[in-house]
Short mmCIF file of C-alpha atoms in Angstrom, two decimals:
data_model
loop_
_atom_site.label_atom_id
_atom_site.label_comp_id
_atom_site.label_asym_id
_atom_site.label_seq_id
_atom_site.Cartn_x
_atom_site.Cartn_y
_atom_site.Cartn_z
CA MET U 1 8.10 7.11 -33.68
CA LYS U 2 7.99 10.88 -33.96
CA ALA U 3 11.65 11.87 -33.76
CA THR U 4 12.51 14.40 -36.45
CA THR U 5 15.09 17.08 -37.06
CA ASP U 6 15.39 20.41 -35.31
CA SER U 7 13.94 22.20 -38.33
CA GLN U 8 10.74 20.14 -38.12
CA HIS U 9 10.13 20.58 -34.38
CA PRO U 10 12.82 22.34 -32.35
CA TYR U 11 11.81 20.96 -28.95
CA TRP U 12 15.24 21.86 -27.65
CA LYS U 13 14.23 25.50 -28.25
CA THR U 14 10.68 25.10 -26.97
CA TYR U 15 11.91 24.10 -23.52
CA SER U 16 14.82 26.50 -23.22
CA GLY U 17 14.96 29.06 -20.40
CA SER U 18 15.70 29.00 -16.70
CA ALA U 19 16.54 25.50 -15.46
CA PRO U 20 14.99 26.04 -11.99
CA GLU U 21 11.79 27.40 -13.56
CA ASN U 22 11.68 24.45 -15.98
CA TYR U 23 12.30 22.08 -13.08
CA GLU U 24 9.22 23.41 -11.30
CA ARG U 25 7.16 23.49 -14.52
CA TYR U 26 8.04 20.05 -15.88
CA PHE U 27 9.98 17.81 -13.49
CA VAL U 28 7.90 18.53 -10.39
CA PRO U 29 4.45 17.65 -11.77
CA GLN U 30 5.69 14.62 -13.69
CA ILE U 31 8.13 13.05 -11.23
CA GLY U 32 8.80 15.18 -8.15
CA ALA U 33 5.23 15.55 -6.88
CA PRO U 34 4.17 11.88 -7.20
CA LEU U 35 7.33 10.73 -5.42
CA ALA U 36 6.94 13.46 -2.79
CA ALA U 37 3.45 12.22 -1.95
CA ASP U 38 4.84 8.71 -1.47
CA LEU U 39 7.70 9.97 0.71
CA LEU U 40 5.40 11.92 2.98
CA GLU U 41 3.07 8.94 3.38
CA ILE U 42 6.06 7.09 4.80
CA ALA U 43 7.00 10.10 6.96
CA ALA U 44 3.47 10.06 8.45
CA LEU U 45 3.58 13.72 9.45
CA ARG U 46 1.25 14.86 12.21
CA PRO U 47 -0.35 18.27 12.83
CA GLY U 48 1.93 20.53 14.84
CA GLU U 49 5.21 18.81 13.91
CA ARG U 50 8.31 20.74 12.93
CA VAL U 51 9.77 19.56 9.61
CA LEU U 52 13.00 20.29 7.74
CA ASP U 53 13.28 19.51 4.01
CA VAL U 54 16.96 19.16 3.06
CA ALA U 55 17.98 19.72 -0.59
CA CYS U 56 14.46 21.04 -1.13
CA GLY U 57 14.93 22.21 -4.71
CA THR U 58 11.90 24.25 -5.76
CA GLY U 59 10.04 23.07 -2.66
CA ILE U 60 7.46 20.45 -3.59
CA VAL U 61 8.13 18.31 -0.50
CA THR U 62 8.32 21.43 1.66
CA ARG U 63 4.93 22.70 0.51
CA LEU U 64 3.23 19.34 0.92
CA ALA U 65 4.73 18.99 4.41
CA ALA U 66 3.37 22.43 5.34
CA GLN U 67 -0.12 21.27 4.40
CA ARG U 68 0.19 18.14 6.52
CA VAL U 69 1.48 19.74 9.72
CA GLY U 70 -0.96 22.63 9.49
CA ASN U 71 -0.87 26.10 11.03
CA SER U 72 0.32 24.70 14.36
CA GLY U 73 3.42 23.20 12.75
CA MET U 74 6.64 24.65 11.41
CA VAL U 75 8.41 23.85 8.13
CA ALA U 76 11.77 24.87 6.67
CA GLY U 77 13.39 24.10 3.34
CA LEU U 78 17.06 24.42 2.55
CA ASP U 79 19.07 24.14 -0.63
CA VAL U 80 22.49 25.21 -1.81
CA ASN U 81 21.14 26.34 -5.20
CA ALA U 82 20.03 29.97 -5.12
CA GLY U 83 18.07 29.63 -8.36
CA MET U 84 16.03 26.72 -7.04
CA LEU U 85 15.26 28.63 -3.83
CA ALA U 86 14.21 31.71 -5.78
CA VAL U 87 11.60 29.62 -7.58
CA ALA U 88 10.58 27.95 -4.30
CA ARG U 89 9.94 31.34 -2.72
CA SER U 90 7.94 32.49 -5.75
CA VAL U 91 5.49 29.58 -5.74
CA ALA U 92 2.34 30.23 -3.76
CA SER U 93 2.28 28.14 -0.60
CA PRO U 94 -0.89 26.23 0.27
CA ALA U 95 -2.73 26.71 3.52
CA GLY U 96 -0.72 25.29 6.38
CA ALA U 97 2.48 26.05 8.23
CA GLU U 98 4.53 29.06 7.23
CA ILE U 99 7.67 28.02 5.34
CA ARG U 100 11.14 29.37 6.05
CA TRP U 101 13.78 29.05 3.32
CA TYR U 102 17.55 28.76 3.82
CA GLU U 103 20.29 28.93 1.20
CA THR U 104 22.94 26.62 2.60
CA SER U 105 24.68 23.31 2.12
CA ALA U 106 23.36 20.17 3.77
CA GLU U 107 26.74 19.65 5.45
CA ALA U 108 26.48 22.85 7.53
CA ILE U 109 22.86 23.48 8.49
CA PRO U 110 22.67 26.92 10.17
CA LEU U 111 19.99 25.91 12.66
CA PRO U 112 20.13 24.90 16.32
CA GLU U 113 20.35 21.31 17.40
CA GLU U 114 17.16 19.51 18.40
CA THR U 115 14.93 21.85 16.38
CA PHE U 116 12.88 19.44 14.24
CA ASP U 117 10.63 16.46 14.83
CA VAL U 118 11.13 15.22 11.27
CA VAL U 119 13.83 15.72 8.62
CA VAL U 120 13.18 14.63 5.04
CA CYS U 121 15.37 14.61 1.95
CA GLN U 122 13.95 13.59 -1.43
CA LEU U 123 16.25 12.74 -4.35
CA GLY U 124 18.96 15.04 -3.05
CA LEU U 125 21.52 13.26 -0.88
CA GLN U 126 23.31 11.81 -3.92
CA PHE U 127 24.33 15.35 -4.96
CA VAL U 128 25.92 16.22 -1.60
CA PRO U 129 29.73 15.97 -1.68
CA ASP U 130 30.11 14.87 1.98
CA LYS U 131 27.12 12.62 2.56
CA GLY U 132 28.29 11.52 5.98
CA ALA U 133 28.51 15.12 7.20
CA ALA U 134 25.05 15.83 5.79
CA VAL U 135 23.42 12.91 7.58
CA ARG U 136 25.18 13.86 10.81
CA GLU U 137 23.77 17.38 10.46
CA MET U 138 20.30 15.98 9.91
CA TRP U 139 20.74 13.89 13.07
CA ARG U 140 21.96 16.96 14.98
CA VAL U 141 18.90 19.10 14.25
CA LEU U 142 16.46 16.31 15.15
CA VAL U 143 14.92 16.17 18.59
CA PRO U 144 15.39 12.93 20.56
CA GLU U 145 13.14 10.29 18.97
CA GLY U 146 12.90 12.50 15.88
CA ARG U 147 12.53 10.82 12.47
CA LEU U 148 14.76 11.01 9.39
CA ILE U 149 13.39 9.87 6.02
CA ILE U 150 15.36 10.08 2.78
CA SER U 151 14.73 8.79 -0.72
CA VAL U 152 17.09 8.26 -3.64
CA ALA U 153 16.38 7.00 -7.14
CA ALA U 154 17.42 3.53 -8.27
CA PRO U 155 18.95 3.15 -11.75
CA ASN U 156 16.58 2.21 -14.55
CA PRO U 157 16.94 1.40 -18.27
CA VAL U 158 15.09 4.51 -19.46
CA PHE U 159 17.69 6.83 -18.00
CA GLU U 160 20.54 4.47 -18.86
CA ILE U 161 19.57 5.01 -22.51
CA MET U 162 19.75 8.78 -22.02
CA ASP U 163 23.11 8.37 -20.27
CA GLN U 164 24.54 6.36 -23.18
CA ALA U 165 23.23 8.74 -25.82
CA LEU U 166 24.57 11.79 -23.99
CA ARG U 167 27.96 10.14 -23.77
CA ARG U 168 27.99 9.51 -27.52
CA HIS U 169 26.57 12.80 -28.75
CA VAL U 170 27.59 15.31 -26.07
CA GLY U 171 30.44 13.83 -24.06
CA PRO U 172 31.37 12.16 -20.77
CA ALA U 173 30.65 15.27 -18.66
CA ALA U 174 27.00 15.29 -19.74
CA ALA U 175 26.59 11.59 -19.07
CA ALA U 176 28.18 12.07 -15.65
CA PHE U 177 25.19 14.12 -14.50
CA VAL U 178 22.72 11.33 -15.22
CA GLN U 179 25.03 8.87 -13.49
CA LEU U 180 25.19 11.14 -10.44
CA VAL U 181 21.39 11.25 -10.21
CA PHE U 182 21.38 7.47 -9.68
CA SER U 183 24.70 7.15 -7.85
CA LEU U 184 23.42 6.53 -4.31
CA HIS U 185 21.30 3.39 -4.39
CA ASP U 186 23.24 0.74 -2.45
CA PRO U 187 21.14 -0.09 0.65
CA ASP U 188 24.25 -1.10 2.59
CA GLU U 189 25.93 2.25 1.91
CA ILE U 190 22.85 4.17 3.00
CA GLU U 191 22.46 2.03 6.13
CA ARG U 192 26.10 2.75 7.03
CA LEU U 193 25.57 6.50 6.59
CA PHE U 194 22.62 6.36 8.97
CA GLY U 195 24.36 4.15 11.48
CA ASP U 196 27.56 6.19 11.50
CA ALA U 197 25.52 9.32 12.21
CA GLY U 198 23.99 7.74 15.29
CA LEU U 199 20.51 6.92 13.98
CA ARG U 200 18.66 3.96 15.46
CA LYS U 201 16.03 1.57 14.12
CA VAL U 202 17.37 2.10 10.63
CA ALA U 203 15.34 0.54 7.83
CA VAL U 204 16.20 0.67 4.14
CA GLY U 205 13.66 -0.54 1.62
CA ARG U 206 12.50 -0.15 -1.94
CA SER U 207 9.30 1.38 -3.21
CA GLY U 208 8.31 2.67 -6.61
CA ARG U 209 5.76 4.21 -8.85
CA THR U 210 4.80 3.95 -12.50
CA LEU U 211 5.24 7.37 -14.08
CA ARG U 212 3.36 8.51 -17.17
CA LEU U 213 5.36 11.21 -18.92
CA PRO U 214 4.98 13.29 -22.10
CA PRO U 215 5.96 11.80 -25.48
CA PRO U 216 9.66 10.85 -25.60
CA GLU U 217 10.84 13.71 -27.82
CA GLU U 218 9.18 16.21 -25.48
CA PHE U 219 10.24 14.64 -22.18
CA LEU U 220 13.86 14.38 -23.33
CA TRP U 221 14.18 18.14 -23.73
CA GLN U 222 11.98 19.00 -20.77
CA TYR U 223 14.32 16.95 -18.58
CA ILE U 224 17.50 18.32 -20.14
CA HIS U 225 16.33 21.93 -19.77
CA SER U 226 15.36 21.32 -16.14
CA THR U 227 18.94 20.32 -15.23
CA PRO U 228 22.56 21.43 -15.72
CA LEU U 229 22.49 19.45 -18.97
CA ALA U 230 20.88 22.49 -20.61
CA GLY U 231 24.24 24.26 -20.70
CA THR U 232 26.20 21.48 -22.36
CA THR U 233 23.54 20.54 -24.91
CA GLY U 234 22.99 24.21 -25.71
CA GLN U 235 26.50 24.38 -27.13
CA LEU U 236 25.86 21.60 -29.65
CA ALA U 237 25.26 22.11 -33.35
CA ASP U 238 21.66 21.54 -34.40
CA GLY U 239 22.60 18.32 -36.21
CA ARG U 240 24.09 16.78 -33.09
CA ARG U 241 21.04 17.72 -31.05
CA ALA U 242 18.85 16.08 -33.68
CA ALA U 243 21.01 12.94 -33.61
CA LEU U 244 20.77 12.78 -29.82
CA GLU U 245 16.99 13.07 -30.00
CA ARG U 246 16.67 10.44 -32.75
CA GLU U 247 18.68 7.88 -30.80
CA VAL U 248 16.92 8.41 -27.47
CA VAL U 249 13.42 8.47 -28.93
CA ALA U 250 14.06 5.34 -30.99
CA ARG U 251 15.40 3.42 -28.00
CA TRP U 252 12.56 4.61 -25.74
CA GLN U 253 9.89 3.07 -27.97
CA PRO U 254 9.41 -0.05 -25.74
CA TRP U 255 8.14 2.29 -22.98
CA LEU U 256 5.68 4.14 -25.23
CA GLU U 257 2.02 3.66 -24.23
CA GLU U 258 -0.65 5.60 -26.10
CA GLY U 259 1.84 8.31 -26.94
CA ALA U 260 3.21 8.68 -23.39
CA LEU U 261 6.59 7.58 -22.08
CA THR U 262 5.58 5.23 -19.27
CA TYR U 263 8.06 3.52 -16.96
CA HIS U 264 8.41 2.29 -13.39
CA GLN U 265 10.80 4.26 -11.16
CA ASP U 266 12.14 2.39 -8.15
CA VAL U 267 13.12 4.48 -5.13
CA ILE U 268 15.29 3.50 -2.19
CA VAL U 269 13.78 4.84 1.04
CA ALA U 270 15.69 4.91 4.33
CA THR U 271 14.24 5.76 7.74
CA GLY U 272 15.83 6.16 11.14
CA ILE U 273 15.19 7.47 14.66
CA LYS U 274 17.47 9.70 16.71
#
């Protein structure tokens, strides 16, 4: 176990900076991109299709979709977070469809009805206040027979440990963020959201992927500084930050393989047809 005090290795300082930039630098390669590849395999995009990525964040799903539909397709990404979109716009897009970016909520998509062949939403619907309105908007902008594919993360013990430690060392508000990340995982609830919006042939299943992450003391702060948790933990005294790190790193030891934090992340995937 390598957990030490801030004076020995201030990882909380090493990974400070812009949360959206850290999200693209750390979260996307480690978690976002592998799960995006899985999501788009399920979406089975075809050249020439028009795709909307809802709650696109810094745009990993959007960029991969643009590659798959090619120059004859059309891709748009939307997010309510201006900082995330600024990073998305700054990242070089691969060859493929041109990407259009929209700063807007998922509950009020400023695009015409029946515009897209496919709508995708990766790890984002749980953050939307009115999930029913968001799914109805996704349905609205789909063409008849268009496809909706969303994914949300299932709870797991690795992040439950972080949740518990944040509650103890930072406070309930910090723990609430981690809980929100994993708050939408009931298949029945997701199926109801799809059905109420008018989607047909709804299927809700579970997939997953084993993720190999940096050492625990590094991943802890990379994750925190890629999220709103950076603000709350930044206000802590150094000793409390060190105590948070010691607890999390110690309890993450069962998932340590050759120095890497390695765990299996289950994902709930829902599909439907307009």
